[in-house]
Coordinates of N, CA and C in Angstrom, one line a residue:
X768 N 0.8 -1.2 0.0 CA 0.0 0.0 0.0 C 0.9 1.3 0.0
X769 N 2.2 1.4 1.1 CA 3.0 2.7 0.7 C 3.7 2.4 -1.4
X770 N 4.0 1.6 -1.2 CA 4.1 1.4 -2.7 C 3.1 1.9 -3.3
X771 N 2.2 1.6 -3.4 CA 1.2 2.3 -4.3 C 0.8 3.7 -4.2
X772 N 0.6 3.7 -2.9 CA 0.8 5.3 -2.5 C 1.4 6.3 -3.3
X773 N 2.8 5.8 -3.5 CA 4.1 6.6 -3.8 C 3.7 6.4 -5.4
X774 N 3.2 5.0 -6.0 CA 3.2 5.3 -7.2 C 2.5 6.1 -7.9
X775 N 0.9 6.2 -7.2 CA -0.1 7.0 -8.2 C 0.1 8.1 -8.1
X776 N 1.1 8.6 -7.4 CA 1.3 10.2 -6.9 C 2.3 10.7 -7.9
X777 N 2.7 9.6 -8.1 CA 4.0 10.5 -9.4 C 3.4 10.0 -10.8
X778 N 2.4 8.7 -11.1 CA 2.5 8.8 -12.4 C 0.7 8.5 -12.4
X779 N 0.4 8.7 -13.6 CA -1.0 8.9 -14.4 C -1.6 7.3 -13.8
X780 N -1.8 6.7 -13.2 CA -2.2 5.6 -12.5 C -3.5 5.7 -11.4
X781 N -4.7 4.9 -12.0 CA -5.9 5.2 -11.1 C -5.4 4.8 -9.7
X782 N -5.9 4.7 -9.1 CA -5.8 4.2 -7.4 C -7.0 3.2 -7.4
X783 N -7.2 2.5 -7.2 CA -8.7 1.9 -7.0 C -9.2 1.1 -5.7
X784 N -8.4 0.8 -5.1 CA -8.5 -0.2 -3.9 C -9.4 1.3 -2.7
X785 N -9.3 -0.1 -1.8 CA -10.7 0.9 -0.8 C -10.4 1.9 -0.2
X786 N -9.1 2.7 -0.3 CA -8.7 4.2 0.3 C -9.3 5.1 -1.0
X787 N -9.8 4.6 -2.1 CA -10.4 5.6 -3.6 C -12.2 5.6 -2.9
X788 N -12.7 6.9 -2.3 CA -14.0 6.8 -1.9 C -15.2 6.2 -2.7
X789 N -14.9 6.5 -4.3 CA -15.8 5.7 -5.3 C -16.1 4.2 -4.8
X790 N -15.0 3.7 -4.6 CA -15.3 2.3 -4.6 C -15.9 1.6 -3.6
X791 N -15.6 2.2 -2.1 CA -16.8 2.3 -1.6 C -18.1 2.9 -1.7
X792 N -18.2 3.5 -1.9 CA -19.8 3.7 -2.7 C -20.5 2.8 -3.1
X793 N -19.7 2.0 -4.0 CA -20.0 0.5 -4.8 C -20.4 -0.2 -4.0
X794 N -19.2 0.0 -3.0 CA -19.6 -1.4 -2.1 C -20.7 -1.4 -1.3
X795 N -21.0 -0.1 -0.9 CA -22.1 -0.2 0.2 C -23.2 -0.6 -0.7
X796 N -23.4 -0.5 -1.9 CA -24.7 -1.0 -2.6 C -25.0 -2.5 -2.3
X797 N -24.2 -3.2 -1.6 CA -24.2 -4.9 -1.0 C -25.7 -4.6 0.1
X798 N -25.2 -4.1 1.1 CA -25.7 -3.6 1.9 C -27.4 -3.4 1.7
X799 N -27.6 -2.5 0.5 CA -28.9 -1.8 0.4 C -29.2 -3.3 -0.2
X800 N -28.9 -4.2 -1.0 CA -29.3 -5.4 -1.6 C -30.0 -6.3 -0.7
X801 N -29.2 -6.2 0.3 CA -29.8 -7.0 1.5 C -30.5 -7.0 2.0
X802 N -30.9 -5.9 2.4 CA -32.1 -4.7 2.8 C -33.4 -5.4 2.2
X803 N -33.3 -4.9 0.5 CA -34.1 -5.4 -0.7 C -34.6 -6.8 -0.4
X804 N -33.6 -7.5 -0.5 CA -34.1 -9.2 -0.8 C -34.5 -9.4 0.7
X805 N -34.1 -8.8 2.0 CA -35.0 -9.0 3.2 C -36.3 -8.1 3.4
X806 N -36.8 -7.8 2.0 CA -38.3 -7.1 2.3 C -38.3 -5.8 3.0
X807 N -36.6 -5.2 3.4 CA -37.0 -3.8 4.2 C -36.8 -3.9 5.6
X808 N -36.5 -5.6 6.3 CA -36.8 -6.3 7.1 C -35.2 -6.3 8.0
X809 N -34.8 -5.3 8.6 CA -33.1 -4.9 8.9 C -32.7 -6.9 9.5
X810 N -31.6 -7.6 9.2 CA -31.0 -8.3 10.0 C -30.5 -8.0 11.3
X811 N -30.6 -8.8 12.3 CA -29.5 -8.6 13.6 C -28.6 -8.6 13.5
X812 N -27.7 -9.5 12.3 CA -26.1 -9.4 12.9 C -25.5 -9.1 10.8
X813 N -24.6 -8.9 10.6 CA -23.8 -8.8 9.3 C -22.9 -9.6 9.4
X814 N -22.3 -10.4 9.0 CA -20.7 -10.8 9.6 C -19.4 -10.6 8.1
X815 N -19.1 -10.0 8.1 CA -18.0 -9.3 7.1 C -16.4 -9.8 7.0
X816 N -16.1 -10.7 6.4 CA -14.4 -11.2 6.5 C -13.9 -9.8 6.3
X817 N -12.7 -9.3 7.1 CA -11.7 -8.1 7.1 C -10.6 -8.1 6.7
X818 N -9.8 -7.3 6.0 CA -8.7 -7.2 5.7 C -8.3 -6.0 5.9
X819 N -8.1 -5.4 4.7 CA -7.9 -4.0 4.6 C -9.1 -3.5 5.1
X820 N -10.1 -3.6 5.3 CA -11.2 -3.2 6.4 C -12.4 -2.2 5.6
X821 N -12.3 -1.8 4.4 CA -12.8 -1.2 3.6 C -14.6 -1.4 3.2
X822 N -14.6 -3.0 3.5 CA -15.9 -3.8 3.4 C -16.8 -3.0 4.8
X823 N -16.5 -3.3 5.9 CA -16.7 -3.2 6.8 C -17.8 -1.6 7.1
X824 N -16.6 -0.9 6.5 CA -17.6 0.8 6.7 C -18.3 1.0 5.5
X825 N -18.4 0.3 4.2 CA -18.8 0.4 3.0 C -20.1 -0.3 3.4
X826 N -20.2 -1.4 4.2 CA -21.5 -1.8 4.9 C -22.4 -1.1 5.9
X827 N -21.9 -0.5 6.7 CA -22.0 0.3 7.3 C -22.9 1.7 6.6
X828 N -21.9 2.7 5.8 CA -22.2 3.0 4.5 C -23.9 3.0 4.4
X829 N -23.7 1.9 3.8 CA -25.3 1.6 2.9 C -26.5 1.1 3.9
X830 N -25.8 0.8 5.0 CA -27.3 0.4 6.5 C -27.7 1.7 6.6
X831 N -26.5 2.6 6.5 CA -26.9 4.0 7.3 C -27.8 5.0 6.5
X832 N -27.7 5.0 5.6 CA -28.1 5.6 3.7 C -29.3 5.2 4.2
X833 N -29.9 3.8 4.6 CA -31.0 3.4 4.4 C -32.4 4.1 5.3
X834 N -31.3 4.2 6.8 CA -31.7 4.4 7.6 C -32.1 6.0 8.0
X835 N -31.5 6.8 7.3 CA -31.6 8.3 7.5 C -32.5 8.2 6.4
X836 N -32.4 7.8 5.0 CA -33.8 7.7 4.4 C -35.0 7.2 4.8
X837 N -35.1 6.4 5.8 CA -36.4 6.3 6.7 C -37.0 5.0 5.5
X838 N -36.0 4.4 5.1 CA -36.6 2.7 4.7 C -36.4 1.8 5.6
X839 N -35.7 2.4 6.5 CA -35.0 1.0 7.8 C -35.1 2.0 9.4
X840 N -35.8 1.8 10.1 CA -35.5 2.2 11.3 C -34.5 2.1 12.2
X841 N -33.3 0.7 11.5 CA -32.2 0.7 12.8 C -31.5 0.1 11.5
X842 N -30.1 -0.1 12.0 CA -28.9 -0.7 11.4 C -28.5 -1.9 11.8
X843 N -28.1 -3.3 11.1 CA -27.7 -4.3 11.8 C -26.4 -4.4 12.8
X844 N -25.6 -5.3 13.5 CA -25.0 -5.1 14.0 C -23.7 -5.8 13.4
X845 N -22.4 -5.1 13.2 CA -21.4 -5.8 12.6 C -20.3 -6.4 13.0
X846 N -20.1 -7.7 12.1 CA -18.9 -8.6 12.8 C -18.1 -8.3 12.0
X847 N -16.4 -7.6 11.8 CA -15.3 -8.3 11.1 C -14.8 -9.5 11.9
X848 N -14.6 -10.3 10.8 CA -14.2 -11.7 11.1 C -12.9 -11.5 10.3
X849 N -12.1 -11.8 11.0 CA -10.5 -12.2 10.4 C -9.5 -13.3 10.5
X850 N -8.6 -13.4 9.6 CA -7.8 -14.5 10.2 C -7.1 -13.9 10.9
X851 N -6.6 -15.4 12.3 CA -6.0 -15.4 13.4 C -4.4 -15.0 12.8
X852 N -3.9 -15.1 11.8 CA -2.1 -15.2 10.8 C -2.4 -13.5 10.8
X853 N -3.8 -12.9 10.5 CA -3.6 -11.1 10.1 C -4.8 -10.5 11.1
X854 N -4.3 -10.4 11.9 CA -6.3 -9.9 13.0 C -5.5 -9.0 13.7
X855 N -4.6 -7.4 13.1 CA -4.8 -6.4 13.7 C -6.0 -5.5 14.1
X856 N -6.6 -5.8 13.5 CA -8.0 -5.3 14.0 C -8.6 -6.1 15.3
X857 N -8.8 -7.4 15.3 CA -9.4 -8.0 16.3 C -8.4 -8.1 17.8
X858 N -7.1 -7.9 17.2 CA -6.4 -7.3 18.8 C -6.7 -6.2 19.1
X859 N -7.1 -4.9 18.3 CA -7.1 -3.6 18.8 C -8.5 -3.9 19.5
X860 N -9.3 -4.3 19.0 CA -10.6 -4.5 19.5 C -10.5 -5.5 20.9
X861 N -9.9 -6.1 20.9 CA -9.6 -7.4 22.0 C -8.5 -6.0 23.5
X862 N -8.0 -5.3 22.7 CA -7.3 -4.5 23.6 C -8.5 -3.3 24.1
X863 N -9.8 -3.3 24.1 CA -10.7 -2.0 24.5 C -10.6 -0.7 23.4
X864 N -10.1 -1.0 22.5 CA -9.6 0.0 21.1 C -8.7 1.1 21.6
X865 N -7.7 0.6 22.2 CA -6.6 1.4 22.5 C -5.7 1.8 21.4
X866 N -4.5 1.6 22.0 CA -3.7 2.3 20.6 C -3.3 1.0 19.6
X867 N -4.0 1.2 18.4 CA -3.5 0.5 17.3 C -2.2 -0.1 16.8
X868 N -2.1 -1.0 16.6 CA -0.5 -1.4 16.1 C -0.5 -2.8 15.1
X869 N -0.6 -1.9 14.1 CA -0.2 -2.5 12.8 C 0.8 -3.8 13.4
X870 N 1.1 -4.9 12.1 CA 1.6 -6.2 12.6 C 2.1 -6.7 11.1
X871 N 3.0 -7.1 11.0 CA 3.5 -8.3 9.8 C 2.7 -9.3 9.8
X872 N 1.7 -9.7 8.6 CA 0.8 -11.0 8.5 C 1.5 -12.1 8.3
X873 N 1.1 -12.8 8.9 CA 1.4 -14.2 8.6 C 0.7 -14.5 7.5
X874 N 1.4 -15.7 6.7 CA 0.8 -16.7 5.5 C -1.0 -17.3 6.2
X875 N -1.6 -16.9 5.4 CA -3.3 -17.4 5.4 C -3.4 -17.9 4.3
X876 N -4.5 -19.0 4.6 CA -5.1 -19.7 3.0 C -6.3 -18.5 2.6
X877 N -6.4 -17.6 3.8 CA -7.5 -16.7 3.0 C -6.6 -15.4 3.2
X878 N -6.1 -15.3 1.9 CA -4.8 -14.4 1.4 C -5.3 -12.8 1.1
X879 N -6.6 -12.7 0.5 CA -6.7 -11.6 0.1 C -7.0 -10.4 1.4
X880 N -7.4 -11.5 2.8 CA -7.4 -10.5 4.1 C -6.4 -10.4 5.1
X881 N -5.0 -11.2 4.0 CA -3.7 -11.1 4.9 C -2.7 -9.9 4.4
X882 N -3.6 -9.3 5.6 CA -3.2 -7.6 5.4 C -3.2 -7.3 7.3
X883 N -1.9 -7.0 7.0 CA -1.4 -6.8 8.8 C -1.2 -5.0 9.1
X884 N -1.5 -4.2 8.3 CA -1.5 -2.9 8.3 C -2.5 -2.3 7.5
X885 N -3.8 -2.8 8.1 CA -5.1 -1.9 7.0 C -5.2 -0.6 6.7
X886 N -5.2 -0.3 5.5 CA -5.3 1.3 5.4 C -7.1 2.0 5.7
X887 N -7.9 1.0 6.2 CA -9.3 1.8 6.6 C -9.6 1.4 8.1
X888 N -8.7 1.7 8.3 CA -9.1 0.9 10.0 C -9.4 2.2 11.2
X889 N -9.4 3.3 11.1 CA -9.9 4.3 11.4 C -11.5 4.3 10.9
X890 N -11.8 4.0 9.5 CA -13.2 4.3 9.2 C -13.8 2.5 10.0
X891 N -13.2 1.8 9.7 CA -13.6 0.3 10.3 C -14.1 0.2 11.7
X892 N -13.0 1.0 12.4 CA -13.0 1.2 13.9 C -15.0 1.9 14.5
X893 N -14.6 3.3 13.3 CA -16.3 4.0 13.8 C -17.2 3.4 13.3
X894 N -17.1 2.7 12.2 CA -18.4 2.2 11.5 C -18.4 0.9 12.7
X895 N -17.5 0.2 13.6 CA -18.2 -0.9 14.2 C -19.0 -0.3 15.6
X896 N -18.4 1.0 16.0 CA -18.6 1.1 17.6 C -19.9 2.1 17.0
X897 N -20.4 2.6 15.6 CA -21.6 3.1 15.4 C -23.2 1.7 15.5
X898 N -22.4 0.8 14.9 CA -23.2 -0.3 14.7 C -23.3 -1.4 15.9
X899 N -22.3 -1.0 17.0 CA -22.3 -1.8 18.1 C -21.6 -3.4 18.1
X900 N -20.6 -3.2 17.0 CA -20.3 -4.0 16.3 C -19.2 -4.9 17.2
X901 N -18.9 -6.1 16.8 CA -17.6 -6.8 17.3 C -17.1 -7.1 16.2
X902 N -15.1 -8.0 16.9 CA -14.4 -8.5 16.0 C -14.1 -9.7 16.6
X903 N -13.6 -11.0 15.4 CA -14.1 -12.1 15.8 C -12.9 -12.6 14.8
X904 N -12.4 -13.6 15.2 CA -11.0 -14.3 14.6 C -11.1 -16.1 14.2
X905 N -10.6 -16.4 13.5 CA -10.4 -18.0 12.9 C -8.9 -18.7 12.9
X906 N -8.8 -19.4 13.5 CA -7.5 -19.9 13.0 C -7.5 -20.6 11.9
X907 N -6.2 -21.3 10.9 CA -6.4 -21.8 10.0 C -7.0 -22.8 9.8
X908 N -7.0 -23.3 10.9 CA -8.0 -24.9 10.6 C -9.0 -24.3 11.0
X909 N -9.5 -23.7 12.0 CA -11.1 -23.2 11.8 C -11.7 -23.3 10.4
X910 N -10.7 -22.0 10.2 CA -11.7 -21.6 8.8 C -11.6 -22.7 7.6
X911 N -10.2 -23.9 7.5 CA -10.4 -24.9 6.5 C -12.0 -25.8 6.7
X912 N -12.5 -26.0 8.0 CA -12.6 -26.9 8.7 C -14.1 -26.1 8.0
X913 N -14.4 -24.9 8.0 CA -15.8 -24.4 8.4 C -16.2 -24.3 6.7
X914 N -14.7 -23.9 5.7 CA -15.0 -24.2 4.3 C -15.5 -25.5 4.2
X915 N -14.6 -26.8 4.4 CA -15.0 -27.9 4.1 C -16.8 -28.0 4.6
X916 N -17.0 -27.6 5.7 CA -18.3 -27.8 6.2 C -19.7 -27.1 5.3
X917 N -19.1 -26.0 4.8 CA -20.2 -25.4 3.9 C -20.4 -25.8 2.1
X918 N -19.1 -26.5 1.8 CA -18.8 -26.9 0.8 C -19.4 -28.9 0.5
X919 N -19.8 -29.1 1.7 CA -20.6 -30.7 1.7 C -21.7 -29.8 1.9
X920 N -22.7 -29.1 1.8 CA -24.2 -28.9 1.5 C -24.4 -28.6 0.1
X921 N -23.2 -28.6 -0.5 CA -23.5 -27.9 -1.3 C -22.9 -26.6 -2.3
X922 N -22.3 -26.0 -1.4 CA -21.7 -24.2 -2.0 C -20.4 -24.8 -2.1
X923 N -19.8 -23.7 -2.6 CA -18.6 -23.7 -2.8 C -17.8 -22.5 -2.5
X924 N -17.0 -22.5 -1.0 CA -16.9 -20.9 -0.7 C -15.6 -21.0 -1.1
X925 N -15.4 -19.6 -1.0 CA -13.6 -19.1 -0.5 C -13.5 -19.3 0.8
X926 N -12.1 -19.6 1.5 CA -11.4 -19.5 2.9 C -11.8 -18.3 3.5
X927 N -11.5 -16.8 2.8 CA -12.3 -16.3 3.7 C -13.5 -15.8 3.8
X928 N -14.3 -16.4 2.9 CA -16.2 -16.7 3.4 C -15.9 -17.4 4.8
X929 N -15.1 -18.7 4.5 CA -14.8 -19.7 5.8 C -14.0 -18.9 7.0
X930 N -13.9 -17.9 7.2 CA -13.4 -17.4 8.0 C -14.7 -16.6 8.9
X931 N -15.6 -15.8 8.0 CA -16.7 -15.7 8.4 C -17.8 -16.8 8.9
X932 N -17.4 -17.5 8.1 CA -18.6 -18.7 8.5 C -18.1 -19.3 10.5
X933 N -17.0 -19.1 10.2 CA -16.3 -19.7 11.7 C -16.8 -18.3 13.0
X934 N -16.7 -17.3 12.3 CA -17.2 -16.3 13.4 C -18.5 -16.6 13.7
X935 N -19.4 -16.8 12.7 CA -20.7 -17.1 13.0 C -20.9 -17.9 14.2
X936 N -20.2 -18.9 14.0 CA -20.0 -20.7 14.5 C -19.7 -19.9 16.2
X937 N -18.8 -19.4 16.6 CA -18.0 -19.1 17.3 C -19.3 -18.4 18.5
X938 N -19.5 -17.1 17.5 CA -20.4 -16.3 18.1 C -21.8 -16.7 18.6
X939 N -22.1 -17.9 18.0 CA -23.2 -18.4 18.0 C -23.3 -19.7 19.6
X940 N -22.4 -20.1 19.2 CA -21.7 -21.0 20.5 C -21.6 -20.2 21.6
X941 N -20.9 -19.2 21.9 CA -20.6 -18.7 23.0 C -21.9 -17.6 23.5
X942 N -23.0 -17.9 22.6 CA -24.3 -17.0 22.7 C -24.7 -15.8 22.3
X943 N -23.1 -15.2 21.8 CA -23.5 -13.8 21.5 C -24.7 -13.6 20.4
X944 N -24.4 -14.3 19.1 CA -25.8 -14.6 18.8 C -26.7 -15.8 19.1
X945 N -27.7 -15.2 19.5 CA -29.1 -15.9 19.8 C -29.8 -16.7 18.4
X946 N -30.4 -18.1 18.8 CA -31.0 -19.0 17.7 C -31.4 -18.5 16.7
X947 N -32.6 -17.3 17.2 CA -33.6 -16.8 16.9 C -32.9 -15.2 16.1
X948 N -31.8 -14.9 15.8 CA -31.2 -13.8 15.4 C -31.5 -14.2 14.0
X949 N -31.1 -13.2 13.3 CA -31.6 -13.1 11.7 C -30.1 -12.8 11.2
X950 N -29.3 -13.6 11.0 CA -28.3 -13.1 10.5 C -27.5 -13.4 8.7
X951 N -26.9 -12.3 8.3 CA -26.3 -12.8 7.5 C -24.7 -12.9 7.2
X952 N -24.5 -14.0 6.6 CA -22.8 -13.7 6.1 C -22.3 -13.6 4.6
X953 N -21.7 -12.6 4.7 CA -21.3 -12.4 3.1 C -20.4 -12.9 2.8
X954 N -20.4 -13.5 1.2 CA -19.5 -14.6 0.4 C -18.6 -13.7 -0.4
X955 N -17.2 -13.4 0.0 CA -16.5 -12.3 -0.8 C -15.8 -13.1 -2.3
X956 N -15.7 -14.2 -2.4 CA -15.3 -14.7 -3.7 C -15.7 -16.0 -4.1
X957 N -15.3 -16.9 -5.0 CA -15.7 -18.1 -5.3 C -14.7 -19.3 -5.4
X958 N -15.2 -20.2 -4.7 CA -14.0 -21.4 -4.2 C -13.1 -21.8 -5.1
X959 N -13.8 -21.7 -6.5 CA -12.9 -21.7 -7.9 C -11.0 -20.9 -8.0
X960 N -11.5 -20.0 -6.9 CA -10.3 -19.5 -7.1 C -9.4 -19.7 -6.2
X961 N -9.9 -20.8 -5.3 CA -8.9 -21.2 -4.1 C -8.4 -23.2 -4.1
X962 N -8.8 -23.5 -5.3 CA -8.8 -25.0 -5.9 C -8.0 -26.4 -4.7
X963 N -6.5 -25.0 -5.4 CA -5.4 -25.7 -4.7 C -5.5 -26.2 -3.0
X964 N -6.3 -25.3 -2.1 CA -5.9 -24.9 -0.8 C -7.4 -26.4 -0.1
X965 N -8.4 -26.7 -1.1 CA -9.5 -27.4 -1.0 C -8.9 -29.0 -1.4
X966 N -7.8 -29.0 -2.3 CA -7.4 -30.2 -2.8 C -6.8 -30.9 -1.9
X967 N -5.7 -29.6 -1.0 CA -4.7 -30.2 0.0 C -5.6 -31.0 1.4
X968 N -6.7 -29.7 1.9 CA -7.4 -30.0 2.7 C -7.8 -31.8 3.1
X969 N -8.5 -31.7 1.4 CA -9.5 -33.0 1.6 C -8.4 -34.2 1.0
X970 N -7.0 -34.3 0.8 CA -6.1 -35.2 0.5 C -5.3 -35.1 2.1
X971 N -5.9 -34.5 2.9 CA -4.8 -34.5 3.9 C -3.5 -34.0 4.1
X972 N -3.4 -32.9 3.2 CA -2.2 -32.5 2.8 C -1.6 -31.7 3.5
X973 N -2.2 -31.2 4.1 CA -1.9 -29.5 5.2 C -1.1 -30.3 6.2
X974 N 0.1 -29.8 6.4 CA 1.2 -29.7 7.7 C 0.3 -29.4 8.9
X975 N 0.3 -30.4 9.9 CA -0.3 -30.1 11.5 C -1.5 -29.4 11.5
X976 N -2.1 -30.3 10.2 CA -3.7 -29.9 10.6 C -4.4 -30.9 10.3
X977 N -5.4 -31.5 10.9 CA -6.1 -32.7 11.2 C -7.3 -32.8 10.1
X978 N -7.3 -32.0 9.4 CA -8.6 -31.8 7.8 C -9.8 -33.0 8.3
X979 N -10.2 -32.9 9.7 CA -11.6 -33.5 10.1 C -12.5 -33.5 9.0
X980 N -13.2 -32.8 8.5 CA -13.6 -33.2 7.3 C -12.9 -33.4 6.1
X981 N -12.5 -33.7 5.8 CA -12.0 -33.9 4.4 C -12.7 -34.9 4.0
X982 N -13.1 -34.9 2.8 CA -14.0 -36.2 1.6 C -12.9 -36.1 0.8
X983 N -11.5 -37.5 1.4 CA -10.3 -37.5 0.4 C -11.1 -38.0 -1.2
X984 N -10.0 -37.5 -2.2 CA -10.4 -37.9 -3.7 C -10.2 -39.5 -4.0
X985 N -10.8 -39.4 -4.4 CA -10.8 -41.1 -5.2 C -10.5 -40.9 -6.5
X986 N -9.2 -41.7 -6.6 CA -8.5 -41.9 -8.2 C -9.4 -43.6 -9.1
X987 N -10.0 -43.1 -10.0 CA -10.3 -44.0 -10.4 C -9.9 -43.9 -11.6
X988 N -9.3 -45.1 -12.6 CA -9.7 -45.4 -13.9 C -10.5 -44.8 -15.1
X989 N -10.1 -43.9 -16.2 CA -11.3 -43.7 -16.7 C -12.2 -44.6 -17.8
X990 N -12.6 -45.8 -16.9 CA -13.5 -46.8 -17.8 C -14.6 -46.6 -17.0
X991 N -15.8 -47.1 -17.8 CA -17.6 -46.7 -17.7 C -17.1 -48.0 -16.3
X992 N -17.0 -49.2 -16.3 CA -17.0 -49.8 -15.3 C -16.0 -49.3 -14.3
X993 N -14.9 -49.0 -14.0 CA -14.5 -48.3 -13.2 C -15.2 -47.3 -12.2
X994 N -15.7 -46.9 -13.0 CA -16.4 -45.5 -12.8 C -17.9 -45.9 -11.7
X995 N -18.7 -46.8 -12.6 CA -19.7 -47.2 -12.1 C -19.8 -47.8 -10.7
X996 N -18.2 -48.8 -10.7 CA -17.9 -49.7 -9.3 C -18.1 -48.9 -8.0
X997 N -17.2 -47.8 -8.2 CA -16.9 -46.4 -7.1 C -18.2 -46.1 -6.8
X998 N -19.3 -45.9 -7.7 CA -20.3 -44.7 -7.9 C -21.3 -45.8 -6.6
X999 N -21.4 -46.8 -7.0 CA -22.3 -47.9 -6.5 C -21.5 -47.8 -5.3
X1000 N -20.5 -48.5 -5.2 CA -20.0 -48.6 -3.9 C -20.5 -47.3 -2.7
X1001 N -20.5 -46.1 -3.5 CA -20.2 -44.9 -2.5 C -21.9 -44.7 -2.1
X1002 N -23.1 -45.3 -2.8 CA -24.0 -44.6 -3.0 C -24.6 -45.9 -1.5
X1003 N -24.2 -47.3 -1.9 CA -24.7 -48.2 -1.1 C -24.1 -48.1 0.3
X1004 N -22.7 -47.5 0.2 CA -22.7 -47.5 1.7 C -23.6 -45.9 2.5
X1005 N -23.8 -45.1 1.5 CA -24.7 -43.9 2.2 C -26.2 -44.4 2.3
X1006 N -26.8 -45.5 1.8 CA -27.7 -46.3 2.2 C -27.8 -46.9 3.4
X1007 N -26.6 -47.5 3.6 CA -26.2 -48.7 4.4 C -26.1 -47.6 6.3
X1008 N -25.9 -46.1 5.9 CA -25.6 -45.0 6.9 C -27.5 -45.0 7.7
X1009 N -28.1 -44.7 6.6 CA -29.2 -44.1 6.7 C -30.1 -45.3 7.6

């Protein structure tokens, strides 16, 4: 980010990342969507994976828009969720929001929020203590553990959706949210683009992590009977479960 900084300053180069106010703007349109598809109907909790922290007040943003326009009477309440390898934010918050101190990230499978020196963490900071908001952390097996878990119903997240999804898990356990809360979690990418980190998981691959779920691959042959042997076998023993 000082890199970039220094670049756009001296040459004809857009800026575009979430220190460019445009693009928040954009983002908070998430926000009013949610609003939309819940009938006008505000959620109790948001839960937002964090990085550079720009999501966070761009949600914020668009609750608030809604709310001074008098289509929402209140604002939800917001979670940044981070990884435990980059969670400057959830220490400053874990410290009473004292004085901030940036940190060198550690290596995360959810890369795009391994960011140990957020450049919106001032606006992150007010947009949570406006919204009454907390911060909530995943270690790396959490959040493999909480991908793998959302990815057998069905979806196919990014690590850090799974990082969100673990806050949920977390907050939900320890009670902060109640059964009966209306909450949602936003999916910031698509698992397509995380292949490798899903192959290791469910082969067992990851160094000193136990991939509890993992549904290892099966190498089969590409013949129609090969194929069919596996298919049957796999189908009769989930019979054989039931």
């Amino acid at each position: 980010m000082h890199l970039i900084r220094e670049v756009t300053a001296e040459l004809p180069i857009y800026l575009a990342n979430s220190l460019n106010s445009l693009r928040l703007e954009g983002r908070k349109t998430a926000a009013i969507e949610i609003l939309q598809q819940f009938n006008w109907e505000v959620p109790d909790w948001v839960i937002v994976p964090g990085g550079n922290l720009g999501n966070i007040y761009a949600f914020y943003k668009g609750f608030n828009m809604c709310k001074e326009l008098g289509l929402v009477d209140r604002i939800p309440r917001l979670v940044c969720a981070q990884a435990a390898n980059a969670n400057p934010l959830y220490l400053h918050y874990k410290s009473g929001w004292t004085d901030f101190n940036p940190l060198k990230a550690d290596t995360t499978f959810a890369s795009a929020i391994q960011i140990g020196d957020p450049v919106s963490i001032d606006r992150d900071v007010y947009a949570l203590k406006k919204s009454n908001g907390i911060v909530e952390e995943a270690t790396e097996e959490e959040l493999m553990d909480a991908t793998a878990l959302a990815d057998s119903t069905g979806m196919f997240i990014c690590p850090h959706t799974g990082v969100a999804l673990t806050a949920l898990m977390k907050l939900r356990k320890s009670g902060v949210i109640e059964a009966n809360d209306r909450t949602v979690v936003v999916s910031t990418a698509h698992g397509l683009k995380f292949t490798q980190s899903k192959i290791d998981y469910h082969s067992k691959n990851i160094k000193e992590m136990a991939c509890r779920l993992a549904n290892p691959p099966v190498k089969v042959k590409a013949e129609f009977g090969s194929v069919m042997d596996v298919l049957k076998g796999y189908l009769k023993s989930n019979e054989s479960k039931r």
